[in-house]
Tab-separated table of C-alpha atoms and ligand atoms in Angstrom:
chain	number	residue	atom	x	y	z
Y	19	MET	CA	9.771	-29.044	4.019
Y	20	THR	CA	10.998	-32.380	5.266
Y	21	ARG	CA	8.463	-35.192	4.921
Y	22	PHE	CA	10.241	-37.386	7.450
Y	23	ALA	CA	13.754	-37.434	8.880
Y	24	PHE	CA	15.270	-38.987	11.985
Y	25	ASP	CA	18.433	-37.471	13.452
Y	26	ILE	CA	20.081	-39.314	16.341
Y	27	HIS	CA	21.849	-36.726	18.491
Y	28	ALA	CA	23.464	-39.048	21.048
Y	29	THR	CA	23.598	-42.661	22.170
Y	30	ASP	CA	24.421	-44.101	25.587
Y	31	GLY	CA	24.715	-47.878	25.576
Y	32	LYS	CA	21.751	-49.000	23.442
Y	33	ALA	CA	19.710	-45.894	24.415
Y	34	ARG	CA	19.354	-43.143	21.811
Y	35	THR	CA	18.029	-39.585	21.796
Y	36	GLY	CA	17.138	-37.677	18.659
Y	37	THR	CA	14.538	-35.744	16.697
Y	38	ILE	CA	12.004	-36.895	14.130
Y	39	ARG	CA	11.285	-34.022	11.733
Y	40	MET	CA	7.908	-33.892	10.005
Y	41	MET	CA	5.897	-31.168	8.265
Y	42	ARG	CA	3.592	-30.653	11.249
Y	43	GLY	CA	6.447	-30.436	13.758
Y	44	ASP	CA	9.402	-32.094	15.448
Y	45	ILE	CA	9.129	-35.123	17.731
Y	46	ARG	CA	11.807	-35.391	20.422
Y	47	THR	CA	12.827	-38.987	21.148
Y	48	PRO	CA	12.520	-41.007	23.263
Y	49	ALA	CA	8.896	-39.879	22.839
Y	50	PHE	CA	5.705	-40.723	24.679
Y	51	MET	CA	2.475	-40.341	22.685
Y	52	PRO	CA	-0.706	-39.748	24.719
Y	53	VAL	CA	-3.594	-41.807	23.373
Y	54	GLY	CA	-6.446	-39.826	21.811
Y	55	THR	CA	-8.764	-42.734	21.084
Y	56	ALA	CA	-11.900	-40.959	19.848
Y	57	ALA	CA	-10.338	-37.678	18.629
Y	58	THR	CA	-9.824	-36.660	22.270
Y	59	VAL	CA	-7.205	-37.355	24.904
Y	60	LYS	CA	-9.808	-38.121	27.548
Y	61	ALA	CA	-10.441	-35.349	30.116
Y	62	MET	CA	-7.851	-33.060	28.476
Y	63	LYS	CA	-8.067	-30.017	26.210
Y	64	MET	CA	-5.556	-30.279	23.363
Y	65	GLU	CA	-3.738	-27.086	24.433
Y	66	ASP	CA	-3.182	-28.692	27.834
Y	67	VAL	CA	-1.894	-31.902	26.198
Y	68	ARG	CA	0.650	-29.759	24.349
Y	69	ALA	CA	1.567	-27.855	27.532
Y	70	SER	CA	2.420	-31.179	29.206
Y	71	GLY	CA	5.232	-31.582	26.640
Y	72	ALA	CA	3.659	-33.918	24.075
Y	73	ASP	CA	4.964	-33.511	20.514
Y	74	ILE	CA	2.616	-36.112	18.981
Y	75	ILE	CA	-0.583	-37.913	19.930
Y	76	LEU	CA	-2.116	-41.201	18.800
Y	77	GLY	CA	-5.552	-41.748	17.240
Y	78	ASN	CA	-7.356	-45.081	16.932
Y	79	THR	CA	-8.522	-46.164	13.480
Y	80	TYR	CA	-10.965	-48.744	14.842
Y	81	HIS	CA	-12.863	-46.275	17.043
Y	82	LEU	CA	-12.837	-43.409	14.542
Y	83	MET	CA	-13.991	-45.556	11.589
Y	84	LEU	CA	-17.044	-46.611	13.599
Y	85	ARG	CA	-17.781	-43.225	15.175
Y	86	PRO	CA	-17.866	-40.572	13.755
Y	87	GLY	CA	-16.612	-42.405	10.625
Y	88	ALA	CA	-13.488	-41.721	8.558
Y	89	GLU	CA	-15.390	-40.209	5.619
Y	90	ARG	CA	-17.170	-37.795	7.968
Y	91	VAL	CA	-13.865	-36.737	9.586
Y	92	ALA	CA	-12.483	-36.126	6.080
Y	93	ARG	CA	-15.504	-33.972	5.151
Y	94	LEU	CA	-14.928	-31.978	8.334
Y	95	GLY	CA	-11.345	-31.197	7.292
Y	96	GLY	CA	-9.427	-34.100	8.845
Y	97	LEU	CA	-8.565	-35.235	12.344
Y	98	HIS	CA	-6.221	-32.315	13.155
Y	99	LYS	CA	-8.846	-29.653	12.441
Y	100	PHE	CA	-11.693	-31.721	13.921
Y	101	GLY	CA	-9.924	-32.315	17.248
Y	102	GLY	CA	-7.906	-29.103	17.496
Y	103	TRP	CA	-4.386	-30.576	17.387
Y	104	ASP	CA	-2.057	-29.160	14.707
Y	105	ARG	CA	1.052	-31.239	15.444
Y	106	PRO	CA	1.806	-34.780	14.262
Y	107	ILE	CA	-0.738	-37.552	14.832
Y	108	LEU	CA	0.088	-41.251	14.604
Y	109	THR	CA	-2.847	-43.511	13.831
Y	110	ASP	CA	-2.834	-47.215	14.533
Y	111	SER	CA	-4.116	-49.573	11.827
Y	112	GLY	CA	-7.168	-50.884	13.654
Y	113	GLY	CA	-5.699	-54.382	13.564
Y	114	TYR	CA	-5.102	-54.735	17.267
Y	115	GLN	CA	-8.406	-53.288	18.433
Y	116	VAL	CA	-10.513	-55.190	15.944
Y	117	MET	CA	-9.086	-58.349	17.552
Y	118	SER	CA	-9.615	-57.172	21.131
Y	119	LEU	CA	-12.916	-55.215	20.948
Y	120	SER	CA	-15.114	-56.361	18.092
Y	121	GLU	CA	-17.373	-59.399	17.907
Y	122	LEU	CA	-17.901	-62.086	15.275
Y	123	ARG	CA	-14.480	-61.658	13.706
Y	124	LYS	CA	-13.481	-63.596	10.623
Y	125	ILE	CA	-9.852	-63.394	9.564
Y	126	THR	CA	-8.898	-64.314	5.994
Y	127	GLU	CA	-6.015	-63.445	3.684
Y	128	GLU	CA	-8.144	-60.540	2.437
Y	129	GLY	CA	-8.535	-58.975	5.890
Y	130	VAL	CA	-10.844	-59.028	8.903
Y	131	THR	CA	-14.615	-58.821	8.768
Y	132	PHE	CA	-16.218	-57.940	12.068
Y	133	ALA	CA	-19.273	-56.596	13.847
Y	134	SER	CA	-19.032	-53.198	15.512
Y	135	HIS	CA	-19.031	-53.289	19.326
Y	136	LEU	CA	-21.295	-50.192	19.181
Y	137	ASP	CA	-24.213	-51.314	16.997
Y	138	GLY	CA	-23.361	-54.700	15.498
Y	139	SER	CA	-22.935	-53.279	11.972
Y	140	ARG	CA	-20.646	-55.293	9.666
Y	141	HIS	CA	-17.297	-53.913	8.488
Y	142	LEU	CA	-14.194	-55.047	6.629
Y	143	LEU	CA	-10.711	-53.981	7.628
Y	144	SER	CA	-8.016	-54.905	5.133
Y	145	PRO	CA	-4.581	-53.402	4.466
Y	146	GLU	CA	-6.118	-51.312	1.674
Y	147	ARG	CA	-9.105	-50.107	3.734
Y	148	SER	CA	-6.897	-49.350	6.765
Y	149	MET	CA	-4.596	-47.205	4.591
Y	150	GLU	CA	-7.656	-45.444	3.122
Y	151	ILE	CA	-9.093	-44.702	6.574
Y	152	GLN	CA	-5.776	-43.378	7.904
Y	153	ARG	CA	-5.500	-41.194	4.778
Y	154	LEU	CA	-9.062	-39.871	5.264
Y	155	LEU	CA	-8.198	-39.024	8.874
Y	156	GLY	CA	-5.103	-37.145	7.641
Y	157	SER	CA	-2.658	-39.145	9.756
Y	158	ASP	CA	1.003	-38.078	9.811
Y	159	ILE	CA	2.409	-41.469	10.836
Y	160	VAL	CA	0.398	-44.324	9.340
Y	161	MET	CA	0.744	-47.845	10.725
Y	162	CYS	CA	0.683	-51.002	8.592
Y	163	PHE	CA	-2.334	-53.265	9.008
Y	164	ASP	CA	-1.278	-56.375	10.903
Y	165	GLU	CA	-2.577	-59.219	13.002
Y	166	CYS	CA	-1.514	-59.297	16.641
Y	167	PRO	CA	-1.927	-62.892	17.871
Y	168	ARG	CA	-1.878	-63.850	21.530
Y	169	ALA	CA	1.717	-64.637	22.558
Y	170	ASP	CA	0.774	-67.888	24.328
Y	171	GLN	CA	-0.149	-69.785	21.140
Y	172	PRO	CA	1.944	-72.546	19.505
Y	173	ARG	CA	4.980	-71.432	17.489
Y	174	ASP	CA	3.497	-72.509	14.137
Y	175	VAL	CA	0.398	-70.370	14.773
Y	176	ILE	CA	2.594	-67.378	15.638
Y	177	ALA	CA	4.734	-68.038	12.530
Y	178	LYS	CA	1.762	-68.261	10.140
Y	179	SER	CA	0.245	-65.111	11.611
Y	180	MET	CA	3.547	-63.220	11.311
Y	181	GLU	CA	3.960	-64.334	7.696
Y	182	MET	CA	0.469	-63.082	6.816
Y	183	SER	CA	1.227	-59.780	8.566
Y	184	MET	CA	4.310	-59.438	6.363
Y	185	ARG	CA	2.183	-59.980	3.227
Y	186	TRP	CA	-0.227	-57.376	4.634
Y	187	ALA	CA	2.756	-55.050	5.214
Y	188	ARG	CA	3.581	-55.241	1.482
Y	189	ARG	CA	-0.074	-54.512	0.590
Y	190	SER	CA	-0.092	-51.652	3.131
Y	191	ARG	CA	3.066	-50.188	1.512
Y	192	ASP	CA	1.525	-50.377	-1.979
Y	193	ALA	CA	-1.799	-48.884	-0.861
Y	194	PHE	CA	-0.048	-46.121	1.069
Y	195	ASN	CA	2.143	-45.263	-1.945
Y	196	ALA	CA	-0.984	-44.974	-4.104
Y	197	GLY	CA	-2.369	-42.353	-1.726
Y	198	GLY	CA	-1.257	-39.351	-3.811
Y	199	GLU	CA	-0.725	-36.058	-1.986
Y	200	HIS	CA	-1.140	-37.679	1.441
Y	201	ALA	CA	1.769	-40.058	0.760
Y	202	GLU	CA	3.986	-37.061	-0.012
Y	203	ARG	CA	3.567	-35.502	3.434
Y	204	SER	CA	3.126	-38.482	5.762
Y	205	ALA	CA	5.147	-41.508	6.865
Y	206	LEU	CA	4.486	-45.255	7.015
Y	207	PHE	CA	5.746	-47.567	9.769
Y	208	GLY	CA	6.040	-51.352	9.501
Y	209	ILE	CA	5.244	-53.580	12.486
Y	210	GLN	CA	7.494	-56.445	13.573
Y	211	GLN	CA	5.674	-59.527	14.882
Y	212	GLY	CA	6.857	-62.953	16.080
Y	213	ALA	CA	5.841	-62.874	19.749
Y	214	LEU	CA	8.741	-63.872	22.047
Y	215	ASP	CA	10.649	-65.913	19.421
Y	216	GLU	CA	14.032	-64.515	18.333
Y	217	ARG	CA	14.105	-66.334	14.977
Y	218	LEU	CA	10.557	-65.268	14.011
Y	219	ARG	CA	11.306	-61.686	15.098
Y	220	LYS	CA	14.401	-61.735	12.843
Y	221	ASP	CA	12.464	-63.098	9.866
Y	222	SER	CA	9.827	-60.417	10.424
Y	223	ALA	CA	12.438	-57.638	10.683
Y	224	ASP	CA	14.110	-58.823	7.465
Y	225	ALA	CA	10.800	-58.963	5.574
Y	226	LEU	CA	9.923	-55.421	6.685
Y	227	THR	CA	13.388	-54.052	5.884
Y	228	ASP	CA	13.142	-55.517	2.373
Y	229	ILE	CA	9.896	-53.596	1.819
Y	230	GLY	CA	11.305	-50.445	3.428
Y	231	PHE	CA	9.565	-48.170	5.927
Y	232	ASP	CA	10.150	-44.776	7.528
Y	233	GLY	CA	10.088	-46.329	10.987
Y	234	TYR	CA	9.585	-49.737	12.571
Y	235	ALA	CA	7.261	-50.742	15.385
Y	236	ILE	CA	7.649	-53.681	17.723
Y	237	GLY	CA	4.180	-55.209	17.911
Y	238	GLY	CA	2.860	-58.197	19.784
Y	239	LEU	CA	4.295	-57.220	23.180
Y	240	ALA	CA	2.509	-55.830	26.248
Y	241	VAL	CA	-0.272	-58.327	25.574
Y	242	GLY	CA	-0.032	-60.129	28.906
Y	243	GLU	CA	3.419	-61.755	28.699
Y	244	GLY	CA	4.762	-59.793	31.700
Y	245	GLN	CA	7.677	-57.383	32.048
Y	246	GLU	CA	10.375	-60.051	32.348
Y	247	ALA	CA	9.405	-61.750	29.062
Y	248	MET	CA	8.975	-58.372	27.371
Y	249	PHE	CA	12.450	-57.203	28.425
Y	250	ALA	CA	13.932	-60.567	27.351
Y	251	THR	CA	12.412	-60.036	23.869
Y	252	LEU	CA	13.651	-56.434	23.802
Y	253	GLU	CA	17.195	-57.727	24.313
Y	254	PHE	CA	17.136	-58.698	20.598
Y	255	ALA	CA	14.040	-57.300	18.840
Y	256	PRO	CA	15.060	-53.595	18.547
Y	257	GLN	CA	18.566	-54.499	17.343
Y	258	GLN	CA	17.075	-56.563	14.496
Y	259	LEU	CA	15.503	-53.376	13.085
Y	260	PRO	CA	17.433	-50.708	11.105
Y	261	ALA	CA	19.553	-48.601	13.492
Y	262	ASP	CA	18.950	-45.362	11.586
Y	263	ARG	CA	15.129	-45.537	11.805
Y	264	PRO	CA	12.844	-44.848	14.809
Y	265	ARG	CA	11.737	-47.896	16.800
Y	266	TYR	CA	8.290	-47.759	18.348
Y	267	LEU	CA	7.152	-50.164	21.086
Y	268	MET	CA	3.370	-50.273	20.769
Y	269	GLY	CA	1.075	-50.080	23.789
Y	270	VAL	CA	3.795	-49.640	26.451
Y	271	GLY	CA	3.614	-48.920	29.258
Y	272	LYS	CA	4.289	-48.383	32.959
Y	273	PRO	CA	7.010	-45.826	33.799
Y	274	ASP	CA	9.487	-48.611	34.657
Y	275	ASP	CA	8.633	-50.336	31.340
Y	276	LEU	CA	9.560	-47.142	29.485
Y	277	VAL	CA	12.929	-46.813	31.221
Y	278	GLY	CA	13.780	-50.478	30.606
Y	279	ALA	CA	12.742	-50.271	26.934
Y	280	VAL	CA	14.702	-47.070	26.257
Y	281	GLU	CA	17.670	-48.820	27.852
Y	282	ARG	CA	17.212	-51.541	25.185
Y	283	GLY	CA	17.040	-49.160	22.212
Y	284	VAL	CA	13.372	-48.105	21.848
Y	285	ASP	CA	12.532	-44.539	20.721
Y	286	MET	CA	8.720	-44.200	20.815
Y	287	PHE	CA	5.837	-45.321	23.024
Y	288	ASP	CA	2.075	-44.989	23.448
Y	289	CYS	CA	-0.140	-46.165	26.285
Y	290	VAL	CA	-3.540	-45.414	27.821
Y	291	LEU	CA	-2.079	-45.854	31.324
Y	292	PRO	CA	-1.521	-42.187	32.329
Y	293	THR	CA	-4.960	-41.101	31.085
Y	294	ARG	CA	-6.925	-44.184	32.183
Y	295	SER	CA	-5.224	-44.175	35.584
Y	296	GLY	CA	-6.037	-40.492	35.961
Y	297	ARG	CA	-9.727	-41.314	35.658
Y	298	ASN	CA	-9.415	-44.240	38.071
Y	299	GLY	CA	-7.695	-42.290	40.847
Y	300	GLN	CA	-4.137	-43.530	40.296
Y	301	GLY	CA	-1.428	-40.882	40.172
Y	302	PHE	CA	2.183	-41.491	39.095
Y	303	THR	CA	4.970	-40.007	41.218
Y	304	TRP	CA	8.758	-40.328	41.309
Y	305	ASN	CA	8.180	-42.550	44.368
Y	306	GLY	CA	5.798	-44.872	42.561
Y	307	PRO	CA	2.061	-44.925	41.807
Y	308	VAL	CA	-0.365	-43.583	44.419
Y	309	ASN	CA	-4.078	-44.328	44.810
Y	310	MET	CA	-5.729	-40.986	45.523
Y	311	ARG	CA	-8.859	-42.703	46.849
Y	312	ASN	CA	-6.858	-43.996	49.812
Y	313	ALA	CA	-7.974	-42.446	53.134
Y	314	ARG	CA	-4.388	-41.569	54.073
Y	315	HIS	CA	-4.614	-38.578	51.686
Y	316	ALA	CA	-7.800	-37.161	53.254
Y	317	GLU	CA	-6.039	-34.420	55.229
Y	318	ASP	CA	-2.728	-34.256	53.347
Y	319	THR	CA	-2.150	-30.621	52.361
Y	320	GLY	CA	0.939	-31.446	50.289
Y	321	PRO	CA	1.024	-31.809	46.478
Y	322	LEU	CA	0.703	-35.180	44.745
Y	323	ASP	CA	4.421	-35.005	43.875
Y	324	GLU	CA	6.850	-32.580	45.535
Y	325	ARG	CA	9.085	-32.454	42.438
Y	326	CYS	CA	6.317	-31.970	39.844
Y	327	PRO	CA	5.859	-28.511	38.247
Y	328	CYS	CA	2.475	-29.398	36.655
Y	329	PRO	CA	-0.618	-27.155	37.078
Y	330	THR	CA	-2.242	-29.744	39.389
Y	331	CYS	CA	0.699	-30.086	41.776
Y	332	THR	CA	1.344	-26.326	41.730
Y	333	LYS	CA	-2.159	-25.475	42.921
Y	334	TYR	CA	-3.989	-28.403	44.504
Y	335	SER	CA	-3.423	-30.651	47.527
Y	336	ARG	CA	-3.601	-34.422	47.857
Y	337	ALA	CA	-6.558	-33.829	50.195
Y	338	TYR	CA	-8.487	-32.032	47.443
Y	339	LEU	CA	-7.677	-34.685	44.816
Y	340	HIS	CA	-8.778	-37.355	47.320
Y	341	HIS	CA	-12.061	-35.529	47.915
Y	342	LEU	CA	-12.752	-35.139	44.165
Y	343	HIS	CA	-12.074	-38.817	43.442
Y	344	LYS	CA	-14.089	-40.033	46.435
Y	345	SER	CA	-16.989	-37.809	45.301
Y	346	GLY	CA	-16.846	-38.879	41.657
Y	347	GLU	CA	-16.303	-35.272	40.565
Y	348	MET	CA	-15.124	-35.031	36.945
Y	349	LEU	CA	-12.508	-32.424	37.916
Y	350	GLY	CA	-10.736	-35.197	39.788
Y	351	ALA	CA	-10.194	-37.093	36.524
Y	352	MET	CA	-9.132	-33.906	34.735
Y	353	LEU	CA	-6.559	-32.821	37.336
Y	354	LEU	CA	-5.069	-36.277	37.824
Y	355	THR	CA	-4.893	-36.988	34.073
Y	356	GLU	CA	-3.094	-33.686	33.557
Y	357	HIS	CA	-0.563	-34.526	36.275
Y	358	ASN	CA	-0.017	-38.032	34.882
Y	359	LEU	CA	0.645	-36.737	31.367
Y	360	TRP	CA	3.096	-34.187	32.764
Y	361	PHE	CA	4.792	-36.933	34.778
Y	362	TYR	CA	5.231	-39.132	31.701
Y	363	GLN	CA	6.611	-36.224	29.667
Y	364	GLN	CA	8.996	-35.255	32.486
Y	365	LEU	CA	10.215	-38.852	32.568
Y	366	MET	CA	10.867	-38.773	28.801
Y	367	ALA	CA	12.609	-35.381	29.072
Y	368	GLY	CA	14.748	-36.730	31.912
Y	369	MET	CA	15.758	-39.742	29.829
Y	370	ARG	CA	16.543	-37.566	26.790
Y	371	ALA	CA	18.799	-35.292	28.878
Y	372	ALA	CA	20.514	-38.229	30.578
Y	373	ILE	CA	21.280	-39.931	27.240
Y	374	ALA	CA	22.567	-36.667	25.756
Y	375	GLU	CA	24.876	-36.219	28.746
Y	376	GLY	CA	26.072	-39.845	28.829
Y	377	ARG	CA	24.611	-40.598	32.279
Y	378	PHE	CA	21.641	-42.787	31.397
Y	379	THR	CA	22.780	-45.756	33.508
Y	380	GLY	CA	22.821	-43.564	36.608
Y	381	PHE	CA	19.484	-41.979	35.706
Y	382	ALA	CA	17.850	-45.402	35.304
Y	383	ALA	CA	19.333	-46.666	38.592
Y	384	ASP	CA	18.159	-43.569	40.508
Y	385	PHE	CA	14.709	-43.821	38.909
Y	386	ARG	CA	14.287	-47.486	39.913
Y	387	ARG	CA	15.596	-46.899	43.424
Y	388	ASP	CA	12.888	-44.265	44.067
Y	389	TYR	CA	10.054	-45.515	41.855
Y	390	LEU	CA	10.178	-49.190	42.784
Y	391	ALA	CA	10.922	-48.626	46.512
Y	392	ARG	CA	8.255	-50.056	48.764
M	412	ZN	ZN1	2.015	-32.891	38.960
């Protein structure tokens, strides 16, 4: 059994398509990972997540360590058994969410001490504890523990933060390697930092490559800098990372973000947008996002998207989805989330096929013409 392998089948410009092979299954790239924050992809049964085309989902260390607790998940047989998903799971390190969600944070070289946003209880997250939690969860792709600073801070603050994250990456590598049987069947990804600065991004990429990882994430983007600044950074950041390893852009994004990032050499993504939007009444279509609460859908007997083969579009009308969302019925969130996840997976499948057939430029142009038309 292969622990971890990445085969690139075709490239088109900077865009690549391939397969990541792991013990729990293959991951077709470019890949979109639905976010399963608290051992659930909200409003979705796991068999329906799989039916949408997902090869891998993401779990959040920060949420799971606080509730139900990593040790409890381990006693219950691990995250796959607990949540009913037998394919690969990527877990984040908790670093990003401890910065954005918890209170009373104190960051030192050792790690981050913080108070839980649930009950105020005190916790420490360090590289070693993050690796232990991800091992207890039974993660397939483990992420290094890092600090994700706001991109609008002075360069020396960004530099110092990045340098500490690189020391934490070394400690993460060592702690992961000491994980025994788990280390023999899972993978570890490093995370590039350095905000929007090309030189800092290069230094970060070099430090990570020296340590050596199975894959490399681009962190510190999609934190409010805007699409233009993100794309400008993606002109150089992916190319600074090893070409033969998967590149994962964390926390991205909108459908047009995904197309633009694949165009610049990114292979993997995760984002709450399709699931969160599904609960808030926003549906994604090939002609752009649609607010199902809008009165113009009230008597529309057509499907949400004419081209979508998902269970929602096959059976239900825009009028019905409008009614469910206006009434606050939970089925509205379920049906729209399911459509959105199918839409994202169809977009990824479309990009994979276009890259394989050497027509990605045309695919991206057609996508933007329809999706961004107003
Ligand atoms: Zn649909």
